[in-house]
Amino acid sequence: MSTGTESDGFDLEDASIERMQLYGRIFLGLCLAAALVGIVALLALLYDVVSEAWGWLTWEFLTHPPSMLVEHYNPGNYGDLPTGPGGIYPALVGSIYLIFLTAIFTLVLGVGAAIYLEEYAADTRLTQLIEANIANLAGVPSIVYGLLGLALFVRAMGAGSSLIAGALTLTLLILPIVIVQTQEALRAVPDSMRNASYGAGATKWQTIRSVVLPEAIPGIMTGIILSLSRAIGETAPIIMVGAATSMFGPPTLTDPTTSFAAMPMQIFEWAKAPEPNFQHVAAAGIIVLLSVLLLMNATAIYIRNKYDRRA
Amino acid sequence: MSSEPIDLRREQNNVGSIVDRAAKWIFFSCALVTVLTTLAIILVLVDGAVDFFSHVSVVEYLTGTEWNPRDAADPSFGVLPLVWGTLVITVGSALIAIPVGTLTAIYLSEYADERVRNVLKPTLEVLAGIPTIVYGFFALSFITPIIQLVYPGVGVFNALSGIIVVGIMIIPMVSSISEDAMSSVPDSLRNAAYGLGATKFEVSTQVVLPASLSGILAAYILAISRAIGETMAVTLAVGMLPQITASPFAEMQTMTAYMVEIGTGDASVGSIGYMSLFALGLTLFLMTFTMNIGSMWVRSRYREEYE
């Protein structure tokens, strides 16, 4: 191998070993510093949001409709105001309804498409095209989905800037991720279970319904909940669809053609308001949004862990 | 994929096979929705853009250096200022996210022990899961004031704040995809290098990095594509003033931020502002589509290497 003088790869001379070790330490330091950037950024972000929201996130904030007057949000003023405090209630309820409807559409379309691709589709050109298309859809900017929703659901189908138009738009947005994650859950079901079912005389549909799906449900649920938690924070698509900037009452789930407010949109309105106090109000809204997000992620992790242990 | 079921009693199973075939077609139509979505996106964007270009010439749109659609008497629709804003944010944030993300990936894949990984990876996942509107708020209420402390006189809206916040936002994307690529480099390659007397630094930079280069490049392209399409953070941080300027402290406007401006305003159907949404949407779609295809192509080459 290499001797001290004529190596072009790894040099074994003492001085150069020391030099390499120094480079190594510097490099490790750089890597460590880079890895810390993420943690520092996350801590700074959380500190910023919590400190801005401190004292502004009250029960009244959760249970009252928004107001244009920043004084109406100030906890100290609640007793004195004739019009009552301002809060996030209609947007909170709107977001929950929006995610509920999105969940239903996503469940049907996402699981259906994944079952087709994983259990039925042969490896043809068409299947490859569908898979490549799904991968590409996952990279389409969310604001473009907003334009699609605006032209297709709001205008062409005449749904207006409604809860249903918002939910359909968000469904198309998260569908690619849901399909890929559901496919992974289906792929994790061992073929031996399918073959045992076929061996017992079951048809393909019977096998899927009674063997594959029950086994894959925890994985599917985890994927769907994580995708929905991404959808609940999406702002750009619901802006394009025309979510209301301020709604003074929550939308009704029984009539999803009514207009709606949603938390990200409400936070955007507050965040861009020039009065400095609206910063605090926006931060309080962000805490509510992040709490809902955290709750959804915790649910997904709980499902995953619970069924992991059983398996 | 699974084998076909063996049908033992063909005649009694007729009802079953009808259900079976119906199920297949129902599932197929669900999969078809994804293809129809793509077609609908293209149709909607092209249809709207055609309307727009019947009022504004393509040449003016692509080469004009002034974007001022609200001037009722003499509106101008040169997209370059908006493209400039988008490019400044994209290039700037890539300059932050690519080195930081790559070094983080090397650390995770080559250096970190189990305990550190168990903290670092979930942290990056949390960072990736935070809504972009929250990043926008963070830019306005934290990053901009810090910039103003260092450089007094910088306005509330400035490109630098957007660059930093979008950079932070796409770090997890660079680091997690790059780490996947690095982790799938076989250990035999590392051990061969160690056997030759290489140090960890040499193994990381001269063995693992080149071996996973296509995966890493794919991560870069995806992250850049994400930065191009990013909307809420740049709307809040960078501002609403379309202009071509080299100053990172200046207010600018990205394509997406303009779309939000129109979306939150009351552009009525058929107005030129409404139509411009679709021309910009098409431009944005074509830019990100090209990058996504490029990333898929680079990645498919890399897959062949180790499987």
XYZ file of C-alpha atoms in Angstrom, chain B residues 88-89 139-140 143-148 151 153-165 233-240 243 247-253:
40
model
C -33.506 36.069 -3.967
C -35.396 34.161 -1.278
C -39.787 36.212 11.048
C -41.838 39.323 11.879
C -35.821 37.686 13.191
C -36.643 41.163 11.852
C -36.146 42.880 15.253
C -32.739 41.167 15.538
C -31.793 42.346 12.048
C -32.923 45.842 13.034
C -28.553 47.146 11.073
C -32.996 51.488 9.767
C -33.978 48.240 8.101
C -37.697 48.168 7.419
C -40.229 45.772 8.923
C -40.396 43.964 5.589
C -37.059 42.874 4.166
C -35.689 40.052 2.073
C -33.070 38.982 4.621
C -35.679 38.089 7.217
C -37.461 35.943 4.619
C -34.191 34.314 3.552
C -33.342 33.327 7.124
C -36.769 31.993 7.985
C -43.560 33.088 5.555
C -42.452 35.201 2.593
C -45.783 37.021 2.451
C -45.382 38.134 6.050
C -41.609 38.673 6.102
C -40.590 39.925 2.658
C -43.507 42.237 2.013
C -45.560 43.400 -0.933
C -38.862 45.484 -7.228
C -30.097 44.961 -1.360
C -31.080 42.107 0.953
C -32.552 44.695 3.323
C -35.079 45.937 0.792
C -38.746 45.043 0.745
C -39.596 42.761 -2.170
C -42.449 40.554 -3.286
